[in-house]
Amino acid sequence: MSITSPVRTALRSTRVLSTSSKTQLINKRPVLDRKMSTSNTPNFDFPERRPSSEEKALVDDVLNLYKLNPISSAYSHYSPDAQFHDPIGLAKGLESIKAQFNSMPKIFSASETKGVKYLDNPAVKPPSVQISLSQLYTLKGSGSQKLVNSLVTFHVDPSSNLITQHDEEWDGKPNSTGDDGFFGKINEFRKSATASLVNMGADTTPADQK
């Protein structure tokens, strides 16, 4: 898949950095009145709804990772064997996820959340939660910016209330996996390799523990 945005440029920068220095309980979901939303964040064909206090607390904490603030309270919501999957990376295990997000401040000078919508998707059952996220990234050096609209799903284990799978789909387009045939397997291997390169040079210590 061709990626021409600054995010791809950022990925290249991360690869260079990594290589040179050896070096991601509610049962009801009330639908939200659309008039309450003033954001241009897309709905991806799902109605918007009100979050529960538990959902909002989880999402607010985890969004610190997207805002270049990888603190321990954000990582506390993940299980030790959690996975993070986006179009350019597949991080397996919490330490690998920490490496992905802790590396972002090396690439971006700023990352601002422009909009969040909680979505009412019947396929995503509580306590899991799905949001639409609009994030504005500013690349270091050039200062170029890119607004990324993503469908983000936090798959939460009801027995532990911890995230076991964190999926980010740019523009709501599904990430390829090994189940998508030959090219899906190749792409999944490439993304795992990319995550490994990032891990080599990343400090996985939360920012508030340094």
C-alpha atoms as one frame of an Amber mdcrd trajectory, in Angstrom:
protein
   0.000   0.000   0.000   1.394   3.379  -0.997   1.555   5.931   1.824   2.599
   9.408   0.696   1.703  11.353   3.807   4.175  12.741   6.377   3.389   9.662
   8.436   5.288   7.596   5.904   8.123  10.101   6.057   8.010   9.757   9.817
   8.272   5.988   9.505  11.389   6.342   7.366  12.881   8.652   9.981  12.160
   6.119  12.705  13.789   3.324  10.725  16.943   5.393  10.237  17.024   6.356
  13.904  16.448   2.789  15.055  19.108   1.316  12.802  21.761   3.927  13.471
  21.354   3.876  17.262  20.549   0.116  17.587  18.071   1.254  18.146   3.105
   0.738  19.507 -19.172  -2.379  32.409 -21.824  -1.159  30.695 -24.518  -3.075
  28.837 -26.267  -0.069  27.306 -24.852   2.457  24.922 -27.143   5.470  24.573
 -26.982   7.097  21.164 -25.764  10.690  21.238 -27.772  13.432  19.573 -25.810
  14.497  16.506 -26.457  18.151  17.404 -24.124  17.726  20.375 -21.125  17.181
  18.123 -19.405  20.220  16.626 -16.414  18.301  15.304 -15.708  17.482  11.664
 -14.447  14.103  12.828 -16.072  11.403  10.646 -18.544   8.859  12.002 -17.497
   6.070   9.615 -21.207   5.263   9.102 -21.860   4.613  12.797 -24.078   6.741
  15.061 -22.372   8.759  17.756 -23.171   8.036  21.399 -22.415   9.126  24.928
 -19.525   7.327  26.648 -19.793   5.900  30.130 -17.515   7.385  32.782 -15.365
   4.228  32.623 -14.996   4.479  28.856 -14.145   8.164  28.977 -11.514   7.579
  31.664  -9.893   4.824  29.580  -9.900   6.811  26.338  -8.715  10.036  27.990
  -5.770   8.176  29.512  -4.799   6.333  26.328  -5.049   9.467  24.169  -2.056
  10.793  26.107  -0.033   8.382  23.966  -1.242  10.104  20.806  -0.450  13.512
  22.319   3.262  12.664  22.736   2.760  12.142  26.467   3.480   8.425  27.046
   2.756   8.252  30.764   2.286   5.242  33.026  -1.450   5.840  33.562  -1.973
   5.361  29.818  -0.026   2.106  29.696  -1.775   0.825  32.826  -4.848   0.046
  30.708  -3.009  -2.566  28.589  -2.532  -6.247  29.328   1.095  -7.489  29.244
   0.444  -9.403  26.014  -1.617  -6.689  24.301  -1.182  -5.961  20.600  -1.268
  -2.678  18.691  -2.059  -2.783  14.976  -2.087   0.117  12.526  -1.334   0.339
   8.774   2.436   0.566   9.290   3.092  -1.348  12.494   2.177  -4.481  14.414
   3.431  -4.342  17.995   3.070  -7.500  20.075   3.331  -7.158  23.841   3.161
  -4.115  26.092   6.896  -3.396  25.871   6.628  -3.244  22.088   3.616  -0.936
  22.329   5.596   1.315  24.673   8.432   1.398  22.161   6.045   2.505  19.404
   4.487   5.383  21.324   7.636   6.423  23.234   9.338   6.914  19.855   6.742
   9.369  18.558   8.253  12.495  20.201  11.433  11.787  18.207   9.427  12.139
  14.994   6.765  14.741  15.740   7.124  18.158  17.361   3.408  18.278  18.140
   0.364  16.032  18.014  -3.026  17.546  18.756  -6.331  15.735  19.156  -8.801
  17.700  17.019 -11.833  15.526  17.617 -13.086  12.351  19.283 -16.412  10.597
  18.759 -17.626   7.515  20.605 -19.306   5.217  18.109 -22.256   2.882  18.514
 -21.036  -0.172  16.605 -23.080  -3.321  17.402 -20.017  -5.456  16.610 -18.017
  -3.861  19.439 -19.456  -5.095  22.726 -18.833  -3.557  26.162 -16.441  -3.137
  27.832 -14.643  -2.757  24.476 -15.000   0.693  22.952 -14.657   2.188  19.484
 -13.946   5.815  18.679 -13.357   8.020  15.695 -10.179  10.036  16.222  -8.929
  13.102  14.358  -5.270  13.718  15.173  -3.141  16.539  13.752   0.556  15.597
  13.526   3.375  18.114  13.049   6.610  16.659  11.711   9.882  17.727  13.304
  12.226  19.731  11.116   9.956  20.508   8.175   6.981  21.495  10.309   4.651
  19.887   7.794   1.302  18.799   9.175  -1.080  15.940   8.482  -4.575  15.403
   9.851  -5.223  11.684  10.263  -8.783  10.442  10.742  -8.806   6.970  12.276
 -11.266   4.362  13.433  -9.767   3.210  16.739 -10.971   0.130  18.593  -9.924
  -0.854  22.097 -10.721  -4.527  22.667 -11.088  -4.888  26.435 -11.071  -8.167
  28.374 -14.141  -8.060  30.661 -12.420 -10.202  33.297  -9.502  -7.802  33.733
 -10.797  -4.571  32.133  -7.465  -4.367  30.297  -6.928  -3.689  26.598  -5.851
  -6.834  24.763  -5.970  -5.410  21.223  -5.658  -1.804  20.048  -6.554  -1.358
  16.376  -6.105   1.884  14.462  -7.541   2.007  10.943  -6.696   5.121   8.936
  -9.762   6.532   7.169 -11.655   3.535   8.537  -9.945   1.140   6.134  -9.229
  -2.297   7.658  -5.608  -3.226   8.337  -4.354  -6.206   6.381  -3.500  -9.361
   8.334  -2.092 -12.792   7.687  -5.656 -13.952   7.042  -5.779 -11.837   3.880
  -3.826 -14.318   1.792  -0.269 -14.221   0.482   0.115 -10.437   0.299  -1.588
 -10.033   3.661   1.008 -12.334   5.235   3.843 -10.379   3.608   2.416  -7.068
   4.816   1.942  -8.414   8.343   5.572  -9.577   8.382   6.706  -6.151   7.142
   4.773  -4.389   9.875   6.157  -6.693  12.556   9.660  -6.023  11.247   9.008
  -2.270  11.342   7.891  -2.541  14.962  11.050  -4.498  15.769  13.223  -1.748
  14.272  11.489   0.852  16.407  11.893  -1.326  19.492  15.663  -1.526  19.002
  16.145   2.173  19.657  13.249   3.051  21.920  13.257   3.770  25.626  10.159
   2.033  26.994  10.164   3.919  30.300   6.968   5.997  30.734   7.643   9.738
  30.592   6.515  10.302  34.180   8.985   7.708  35.498  12.148   9.155  33.963
